[in-house]
Short mmCIF file of C-alpha atoms and ligand atoms in Angstrom, two decimals:
data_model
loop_
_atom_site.label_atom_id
_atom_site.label_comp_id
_atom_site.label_asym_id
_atom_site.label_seq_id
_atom_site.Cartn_x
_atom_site.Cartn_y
_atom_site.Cartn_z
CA UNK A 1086 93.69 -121.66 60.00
CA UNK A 1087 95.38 -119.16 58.13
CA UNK A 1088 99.24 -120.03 57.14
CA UNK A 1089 102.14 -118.01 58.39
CA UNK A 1090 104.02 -116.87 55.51
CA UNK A 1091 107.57 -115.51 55.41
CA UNK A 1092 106.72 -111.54 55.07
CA UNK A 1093 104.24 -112.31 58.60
CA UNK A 1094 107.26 -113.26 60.45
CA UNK A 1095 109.08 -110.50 59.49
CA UNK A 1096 106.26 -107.96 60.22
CA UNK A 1097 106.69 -109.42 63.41
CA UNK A 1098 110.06 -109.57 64.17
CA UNK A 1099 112.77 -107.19 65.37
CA UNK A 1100 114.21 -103.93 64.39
CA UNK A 1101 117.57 -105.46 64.17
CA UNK A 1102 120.43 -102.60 65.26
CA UNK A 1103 124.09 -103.09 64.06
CA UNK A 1104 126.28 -100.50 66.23
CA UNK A 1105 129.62 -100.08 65.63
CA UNK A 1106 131.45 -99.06 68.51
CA UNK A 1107 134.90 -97.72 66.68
CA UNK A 1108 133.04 -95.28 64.25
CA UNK A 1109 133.41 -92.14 64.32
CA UNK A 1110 136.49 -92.95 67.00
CA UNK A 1111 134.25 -93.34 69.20
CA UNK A 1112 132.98 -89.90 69.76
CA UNK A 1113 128.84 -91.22 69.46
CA UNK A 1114 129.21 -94.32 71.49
CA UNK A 1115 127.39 -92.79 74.75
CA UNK A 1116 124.32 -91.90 72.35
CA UNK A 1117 123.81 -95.75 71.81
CA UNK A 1118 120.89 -95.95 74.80
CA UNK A 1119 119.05 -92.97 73.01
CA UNK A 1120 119.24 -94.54 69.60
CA UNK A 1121 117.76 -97.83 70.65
CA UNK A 1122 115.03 -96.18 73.17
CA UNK A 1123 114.29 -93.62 69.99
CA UNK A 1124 113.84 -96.57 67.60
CA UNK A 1125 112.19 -98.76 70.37
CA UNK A 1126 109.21 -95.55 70.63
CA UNK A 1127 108.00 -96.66 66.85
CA UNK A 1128 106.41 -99.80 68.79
CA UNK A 1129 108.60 -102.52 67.76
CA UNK A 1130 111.01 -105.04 69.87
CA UNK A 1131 114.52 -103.85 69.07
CA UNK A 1132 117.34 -106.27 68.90
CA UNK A 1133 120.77 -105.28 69.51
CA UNK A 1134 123.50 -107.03 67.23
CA UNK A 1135 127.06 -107.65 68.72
CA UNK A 1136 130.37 -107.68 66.97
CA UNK A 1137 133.84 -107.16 67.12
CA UNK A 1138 135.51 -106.56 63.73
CA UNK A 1139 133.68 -106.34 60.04
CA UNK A 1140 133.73 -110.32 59.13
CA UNK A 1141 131.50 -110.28 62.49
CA UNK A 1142 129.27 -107.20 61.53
CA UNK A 1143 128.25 -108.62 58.30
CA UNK A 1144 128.03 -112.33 59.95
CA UNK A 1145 125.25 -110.83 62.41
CA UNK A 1146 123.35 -109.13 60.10
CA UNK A 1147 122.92 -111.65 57.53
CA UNK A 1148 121.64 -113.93 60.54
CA UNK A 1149 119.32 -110.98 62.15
CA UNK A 1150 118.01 -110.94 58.44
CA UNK A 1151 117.47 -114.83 58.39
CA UNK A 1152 115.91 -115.06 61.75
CA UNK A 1153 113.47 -112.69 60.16
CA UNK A 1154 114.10 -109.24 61.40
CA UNK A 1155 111.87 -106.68 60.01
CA UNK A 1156 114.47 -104.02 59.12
CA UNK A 1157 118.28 -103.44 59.74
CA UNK A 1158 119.55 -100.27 61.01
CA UNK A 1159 123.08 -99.53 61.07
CA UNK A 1160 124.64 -97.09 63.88
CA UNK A 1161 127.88 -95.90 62.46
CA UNK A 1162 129.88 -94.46 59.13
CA UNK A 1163 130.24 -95.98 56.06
CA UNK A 1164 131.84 -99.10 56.42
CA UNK A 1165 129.36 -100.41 58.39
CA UNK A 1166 126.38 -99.23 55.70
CA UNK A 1167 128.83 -101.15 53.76
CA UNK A 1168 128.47 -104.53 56.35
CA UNK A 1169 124.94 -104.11 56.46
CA UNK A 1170 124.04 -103.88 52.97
CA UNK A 1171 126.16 -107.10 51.80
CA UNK A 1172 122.89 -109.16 54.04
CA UNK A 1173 119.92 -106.59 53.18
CA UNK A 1174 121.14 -105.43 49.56
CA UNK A 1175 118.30 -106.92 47.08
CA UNK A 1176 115.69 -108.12 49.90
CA UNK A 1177 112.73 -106.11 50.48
CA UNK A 1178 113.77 -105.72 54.74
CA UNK A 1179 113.89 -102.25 55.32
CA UNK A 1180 117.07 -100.94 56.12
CA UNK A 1181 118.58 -97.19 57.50
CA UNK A 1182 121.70 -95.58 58.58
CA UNK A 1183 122.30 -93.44 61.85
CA UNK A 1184 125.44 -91.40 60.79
CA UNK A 1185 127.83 -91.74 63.98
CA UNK A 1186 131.19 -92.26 61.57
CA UNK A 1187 133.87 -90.02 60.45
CA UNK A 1188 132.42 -90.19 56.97
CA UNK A 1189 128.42 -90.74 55.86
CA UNK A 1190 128.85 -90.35 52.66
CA UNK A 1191 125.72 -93.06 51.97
CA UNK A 1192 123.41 -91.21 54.38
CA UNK A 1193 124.19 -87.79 53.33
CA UNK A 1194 123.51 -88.58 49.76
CA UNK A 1195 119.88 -90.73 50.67
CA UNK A 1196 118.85 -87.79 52.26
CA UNK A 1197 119.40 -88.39 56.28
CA UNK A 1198 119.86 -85.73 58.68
CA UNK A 1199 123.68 -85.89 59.94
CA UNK A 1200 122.76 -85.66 63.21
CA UNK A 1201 122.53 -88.64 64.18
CA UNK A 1202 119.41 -88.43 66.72
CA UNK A 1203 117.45 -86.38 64.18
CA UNK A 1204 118.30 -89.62 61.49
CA UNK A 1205 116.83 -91.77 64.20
CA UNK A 1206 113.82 -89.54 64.64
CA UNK A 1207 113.12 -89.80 60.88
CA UNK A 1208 113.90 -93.18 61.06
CA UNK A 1209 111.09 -94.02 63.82
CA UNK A 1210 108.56 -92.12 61.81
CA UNK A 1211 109.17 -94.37 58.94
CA UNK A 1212 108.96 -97.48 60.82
CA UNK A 1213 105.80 -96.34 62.52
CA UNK A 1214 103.92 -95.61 59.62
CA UNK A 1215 105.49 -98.48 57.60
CA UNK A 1216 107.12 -96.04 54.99
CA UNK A 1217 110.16 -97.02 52.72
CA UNK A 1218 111.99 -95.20 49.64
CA UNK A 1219 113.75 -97.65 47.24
CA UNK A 1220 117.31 -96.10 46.37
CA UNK A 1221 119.77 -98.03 43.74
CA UNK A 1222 122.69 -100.36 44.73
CA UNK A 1223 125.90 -101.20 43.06
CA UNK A 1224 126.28 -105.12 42.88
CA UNK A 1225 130.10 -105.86 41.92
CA UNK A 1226 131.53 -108.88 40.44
CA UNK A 1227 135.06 -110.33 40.93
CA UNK A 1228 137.24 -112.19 38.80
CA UNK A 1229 136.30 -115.54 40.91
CA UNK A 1230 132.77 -114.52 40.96
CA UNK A 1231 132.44 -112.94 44.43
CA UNK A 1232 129.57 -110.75 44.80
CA UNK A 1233 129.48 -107.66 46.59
CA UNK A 1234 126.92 -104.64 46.94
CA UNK A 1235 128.17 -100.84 47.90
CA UNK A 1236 126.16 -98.04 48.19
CA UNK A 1237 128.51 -94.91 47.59
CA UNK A 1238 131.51 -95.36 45.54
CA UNK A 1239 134.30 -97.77 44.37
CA UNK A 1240 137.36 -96.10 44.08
CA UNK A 1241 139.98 -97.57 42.23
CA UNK A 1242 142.83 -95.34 41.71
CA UNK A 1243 145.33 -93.30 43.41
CA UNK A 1244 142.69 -92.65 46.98
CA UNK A 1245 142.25 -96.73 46.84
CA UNK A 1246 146.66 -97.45 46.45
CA UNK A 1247 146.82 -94.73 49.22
CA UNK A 1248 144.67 -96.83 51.50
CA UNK A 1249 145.87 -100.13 50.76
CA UNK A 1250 149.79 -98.74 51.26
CA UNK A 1251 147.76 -97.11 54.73
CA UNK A 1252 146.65 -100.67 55.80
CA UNK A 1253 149.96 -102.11 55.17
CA UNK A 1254 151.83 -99.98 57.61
CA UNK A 1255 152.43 -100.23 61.08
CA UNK A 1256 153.54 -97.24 61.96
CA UNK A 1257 152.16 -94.27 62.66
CA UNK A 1258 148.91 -95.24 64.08
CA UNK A 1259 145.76 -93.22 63.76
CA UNK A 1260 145.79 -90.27 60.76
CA UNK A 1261 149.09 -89.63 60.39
CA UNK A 1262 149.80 -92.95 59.01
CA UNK A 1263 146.99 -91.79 56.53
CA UNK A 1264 149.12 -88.93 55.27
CA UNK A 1265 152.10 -90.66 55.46
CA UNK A 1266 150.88 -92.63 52.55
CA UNK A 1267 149.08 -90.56 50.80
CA UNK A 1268 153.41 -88.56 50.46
CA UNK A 1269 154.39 -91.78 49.57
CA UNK A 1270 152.02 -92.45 47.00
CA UNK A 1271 152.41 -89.20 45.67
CA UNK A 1272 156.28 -89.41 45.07
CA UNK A 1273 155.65 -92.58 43.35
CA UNK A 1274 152.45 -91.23 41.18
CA UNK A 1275 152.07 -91.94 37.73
CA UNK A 1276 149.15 -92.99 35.36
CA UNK A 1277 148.09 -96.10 35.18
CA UNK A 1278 146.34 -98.22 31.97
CA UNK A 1279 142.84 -98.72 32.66
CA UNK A 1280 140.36 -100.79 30.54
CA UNK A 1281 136.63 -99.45 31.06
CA UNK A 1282 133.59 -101.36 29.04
CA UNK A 1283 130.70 -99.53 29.55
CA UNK A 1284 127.35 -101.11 28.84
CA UNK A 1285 130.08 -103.04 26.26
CA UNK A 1286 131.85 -99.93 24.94
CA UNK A 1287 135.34 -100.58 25.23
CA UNK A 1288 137.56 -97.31 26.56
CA UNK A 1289 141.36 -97.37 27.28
CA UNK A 1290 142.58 -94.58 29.73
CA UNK A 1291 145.68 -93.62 31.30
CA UNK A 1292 144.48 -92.24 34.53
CA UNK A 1293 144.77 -91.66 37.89
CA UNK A 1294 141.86 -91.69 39.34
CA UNK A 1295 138.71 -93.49 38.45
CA UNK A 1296 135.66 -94.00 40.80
CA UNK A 1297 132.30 -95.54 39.90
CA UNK A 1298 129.94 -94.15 42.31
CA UNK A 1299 126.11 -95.04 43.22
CA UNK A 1300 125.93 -92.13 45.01
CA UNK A 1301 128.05 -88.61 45.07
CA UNK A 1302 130.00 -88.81 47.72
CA UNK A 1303 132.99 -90.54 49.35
CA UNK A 1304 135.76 -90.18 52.18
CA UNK A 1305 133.92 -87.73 54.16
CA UNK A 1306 132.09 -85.17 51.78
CA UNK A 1307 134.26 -85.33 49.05
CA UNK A 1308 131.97 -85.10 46.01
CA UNK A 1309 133.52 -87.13 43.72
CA UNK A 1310 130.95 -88.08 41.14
CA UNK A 1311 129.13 -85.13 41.72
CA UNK A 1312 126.04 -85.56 39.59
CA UNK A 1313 125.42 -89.58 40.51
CA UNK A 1314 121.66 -89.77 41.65
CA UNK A 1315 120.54 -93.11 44.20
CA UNK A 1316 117.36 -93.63 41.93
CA UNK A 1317 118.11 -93.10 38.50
CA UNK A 1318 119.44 -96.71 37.93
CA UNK A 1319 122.72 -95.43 36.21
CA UNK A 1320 126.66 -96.00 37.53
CA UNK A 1321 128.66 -92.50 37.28
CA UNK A 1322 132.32 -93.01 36.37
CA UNK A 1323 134.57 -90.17 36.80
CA UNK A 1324 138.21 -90.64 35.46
CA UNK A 1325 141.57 -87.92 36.35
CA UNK A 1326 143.65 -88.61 33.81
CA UNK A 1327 147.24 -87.92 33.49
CA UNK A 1328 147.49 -85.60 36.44
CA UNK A 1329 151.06 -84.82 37.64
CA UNK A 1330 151.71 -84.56 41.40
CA UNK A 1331 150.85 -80.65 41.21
CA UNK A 1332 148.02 -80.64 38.91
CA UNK A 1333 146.39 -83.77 41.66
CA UNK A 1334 147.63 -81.51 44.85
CA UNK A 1335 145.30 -78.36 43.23
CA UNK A 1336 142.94 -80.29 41.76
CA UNK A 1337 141.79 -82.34 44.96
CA UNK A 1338 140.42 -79.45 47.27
CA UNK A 1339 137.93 -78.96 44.23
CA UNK A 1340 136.40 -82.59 44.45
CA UNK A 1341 134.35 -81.53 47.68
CA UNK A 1342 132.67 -79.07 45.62
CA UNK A 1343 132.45 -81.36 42.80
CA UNK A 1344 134.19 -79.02 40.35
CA UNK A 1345 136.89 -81.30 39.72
CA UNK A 1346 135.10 -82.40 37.06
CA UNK A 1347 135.30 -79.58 34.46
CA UNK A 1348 139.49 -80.04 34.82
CA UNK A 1349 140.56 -81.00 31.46
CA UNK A 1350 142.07 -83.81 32.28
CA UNK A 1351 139.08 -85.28 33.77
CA UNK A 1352 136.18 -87.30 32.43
CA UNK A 1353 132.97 -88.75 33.22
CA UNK A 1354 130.53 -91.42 31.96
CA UNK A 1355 127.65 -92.78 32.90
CA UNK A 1356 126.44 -96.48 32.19
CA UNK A 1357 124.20 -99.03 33.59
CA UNK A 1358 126.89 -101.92 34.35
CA UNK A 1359 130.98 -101.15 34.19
CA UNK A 1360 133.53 -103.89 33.54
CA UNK A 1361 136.74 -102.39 35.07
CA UNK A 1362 140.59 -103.35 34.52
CA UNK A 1363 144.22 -102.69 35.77
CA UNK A 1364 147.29 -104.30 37.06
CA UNK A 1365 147.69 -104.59 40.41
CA UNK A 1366 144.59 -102.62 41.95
CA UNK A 1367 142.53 -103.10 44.74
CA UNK A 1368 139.52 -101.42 44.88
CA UNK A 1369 137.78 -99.91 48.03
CA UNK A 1370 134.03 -99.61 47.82
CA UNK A 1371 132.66 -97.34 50.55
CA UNK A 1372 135.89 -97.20 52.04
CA UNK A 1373 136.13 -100.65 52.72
CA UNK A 1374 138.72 -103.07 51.01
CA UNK A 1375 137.41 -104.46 48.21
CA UNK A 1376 137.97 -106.69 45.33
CA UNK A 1377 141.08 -106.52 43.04
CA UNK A 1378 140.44 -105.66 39.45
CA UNK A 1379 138.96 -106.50 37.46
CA UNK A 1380 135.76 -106.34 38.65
CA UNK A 1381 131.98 -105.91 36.60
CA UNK A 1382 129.03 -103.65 38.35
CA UNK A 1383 126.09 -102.89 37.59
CA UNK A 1384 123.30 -100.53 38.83
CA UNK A 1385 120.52 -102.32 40.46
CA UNK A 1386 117.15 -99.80 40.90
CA UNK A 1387 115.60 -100.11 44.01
CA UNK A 1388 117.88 -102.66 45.36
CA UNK A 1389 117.49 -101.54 48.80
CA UNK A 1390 114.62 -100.18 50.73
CA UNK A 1391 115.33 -96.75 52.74
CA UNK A 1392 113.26 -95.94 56.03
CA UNK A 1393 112.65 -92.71 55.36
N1 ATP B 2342 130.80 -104.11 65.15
C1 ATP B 2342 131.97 -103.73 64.65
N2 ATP B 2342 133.08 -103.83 65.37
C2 ATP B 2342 134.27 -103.42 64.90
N3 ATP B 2342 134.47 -102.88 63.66
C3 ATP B 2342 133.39 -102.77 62.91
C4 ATP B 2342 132.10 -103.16 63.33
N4 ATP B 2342 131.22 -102.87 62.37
C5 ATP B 2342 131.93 -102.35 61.36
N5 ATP B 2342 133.24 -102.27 61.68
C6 ATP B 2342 134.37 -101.69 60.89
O1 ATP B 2342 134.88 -100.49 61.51
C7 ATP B 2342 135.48 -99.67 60.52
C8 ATP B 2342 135.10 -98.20 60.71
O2 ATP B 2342 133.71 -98.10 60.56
P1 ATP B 2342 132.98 -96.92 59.80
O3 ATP B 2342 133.57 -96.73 58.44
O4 ATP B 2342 131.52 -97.20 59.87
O5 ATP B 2342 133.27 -95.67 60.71
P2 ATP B 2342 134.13 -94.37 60.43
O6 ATP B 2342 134.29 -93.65 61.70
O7 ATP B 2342 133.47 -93.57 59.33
O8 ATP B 2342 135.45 -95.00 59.94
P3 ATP B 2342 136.81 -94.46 59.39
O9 ATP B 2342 137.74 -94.70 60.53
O10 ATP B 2342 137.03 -95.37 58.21
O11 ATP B 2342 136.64 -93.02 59.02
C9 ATP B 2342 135.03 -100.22 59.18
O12 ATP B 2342 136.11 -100.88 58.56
C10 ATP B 2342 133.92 -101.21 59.54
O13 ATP B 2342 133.81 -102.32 58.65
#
C-alpha cells in the first residue's frame, strides 16, 4: 500500500475561498454565488471560509491551509490579499486574488484582470490545468521579532501617519474622515529622520515619504514605486524628501503616473533586504496596520505561488 503523503492530501482537498463581505463597500457582494460556482467549474470541492473582522480572516485561512486545502483564493481588495498571504506566504498552496475592493493594487500588479469575474475565469483555467506563476513576497521583521509578509507596499511616511490619525478618529465616518486627516496631517507636516540600511549600507534621510514596495502600486492605483517588478527578487524604496505642504499637494497627483519620481526631492533604491528606522511610525503594509519601526524586510523570490 502506497503511503499518503502531505502534497496527496492537498491535491485532494478544497479550493479554500476567503470573501470579504465589506470590500469594496460592499458593491461585489451579490457576485459571491458566481465566484464560487466559476471556481467550483475547474472540478474541485470549494470551501467557503467565514469571518467577521481581519484577526478572523487570517485565523481561517491559516486553518483552511492546515486542514490541507489545495489553494486559497481571496475575494476582496487588498487587505484581505494581505490576510491571506500571512497563512499561504512561503508554502507551495496555490493562492489568487478576485479584485472586489476599493483598491487591488496586488492583483493589478500580478497581472489579474480587474474585473473580478474575468480574474475568476483565469483563475479556473489555472486550477484546471494545475498552472502556477511564482511572484516575490516581502517578509518584514519587527523589533520583537514578529513576522509578517505583504505583497504591495509598506508605507511608512506621511500616507501611513494619515491613516493611523484616520483610525484614531471617530468622527466623520466613511471618506471624509479620510480627508479630514490627511488636512490635519498636512498642517502639521514636516520631515522626519529616517535611518535606511540597505543590504547594510547605512543612509540617513530627512523625508517625508518613504515606501518599500514588492510591487508598484498602492492605495488604489497610485504608482508609487513605479519600476518595482513581483519576480525580480529586489525591494524598491522610494523616499520624498523635504517636501513642503505645496511641493507634496503638486507632487502627489503625479505618483499615479509614477512620475513622482524624477522630482528632485525624491529618491529611489533598490536592495534585497531594508532595515528601516524612525520615531514614532507605524507602518501600513498593503494598507493594513502594520508594525512600528523599526522594522527589517527582505525580498523573498517566489514566495508565493500565483494561479494564473
Ligand atoms: N472576512 C472579513 N470580515 C471583515 N473584515 C475583513 C474580512 N477580511 C478582511 N477584512 C478587512 O476588511 C478591510 C477592507 O478590506 P479590503 O482592503 O480587502 O477592501 P477594500 O474595499 O479595498 O478596503 P478599503 O476600505 O481599505 O479601501 C481590511 O482591513 C481587511 O483586513
Amino acid at each position: 500500500m502506497l503511503a499518503v503523503t502531505a502534497d496527496d492530501r492537498r491535491a485532494a482537498g478544497p479550493v479554500a475561498v476567503l470573501a470579504n463581505p465589506v470590500a469594496g463597500r460592499g458593491r461585489h457582494r451579490a457576485l459571491l454565488p458566481r465566484v464560487l460556482d466559476g471556481l467550483a467549474a475547474a472540478g474541485h470541492p470549494v470551501e467557503l471560509l467565514t469571518a467577521h473582522d481581519p484577526a478572523g480572516a487570517e485565523a481561517a485561512c491559516h486553518a483552511a491551509v492546515a486542514a490541507g486545502a489545495s489553494a486559497l483564493v481571496a475575494v476582496g481588495g487588498d487587505g484581505t490579499v494581505h490576510r491571506a498571504l500571512q497563512a499561504v506566504g512561503g508554502t507551495a498552496v496555490p493562492f489568487a486574488p478576485v479584485p472586489v475592493g476599493t483598491g487591488n493594487d496586488f492583483a493589478a500588479d500580478a497581472g489579474f484582470p480587474a474585473d473580478p469575474l474575468a480574474a475568476v475565469a483565469v483563475i479556473a483555467d489555472a486550477l484546471r490545468a494545475g498552472r502556477t506563476r511564482g511572484v516575490d513576497l516581502a517578509r518584514m521583521t519587527g523589533g520583537d521579532g514578529t513576522d509578517r509578509w505583504y505583497g504591495a507596499v509598506l508605507a511608512a511616511g506621511f500616507d501611513a501617519i494619515v491613516n493611523e490619525r484616520a483610525n484614531r478618529m471617530r468622527w466623520p465616518r466613511g471618506p471624509r474622515r479620510y480627508d479630514l486627516a490627511i488636512l490635519v496631517e498636512l498642517a502639521r507636516l514636516r520631515p522626519r529622520r529616517y535611518t535606511l540600511r540597505l543590504d547594510g549600507v547605512a543612509h540617513e534621510v530627512d523625508a517625508v515619504l518613504v515606501a518599500v514596495g514588492n510591487g508598484a502600486r498602492y492605495g488604489g492605483g497610485m504608482r508609487i514605486c513605479p519600476a518595482a517588478d513581483l519576480t525580480d527578487g529586489l525591494l524598491d524604496v522610494v523616499v520624498g524628501g523635504r517636501f513642503d505642504r505645496r511641493t507634496l499637494i503638486r507632487v502627489k497627483p503625479r505618483i499615479y503616473a509614477g512620475t513622482h519620481v524624477t522630482h528632485p526631492l525624491a529618491s529611489s533604491f533598490r536592495a534585497r533586504t531594508v532595515e528601516l528606522a524612525a520615531e514614532g511610525i507605524t507602518t501600513y503594509a498593503d494598507g493594513e496596520r502594520s508594525l512600528d519601526l523599526p522594522v527589517r524586510i527582505s525580498a523573498v523570490p517566489r514566495a508565493v505561488r500565483l494561479l494564473r
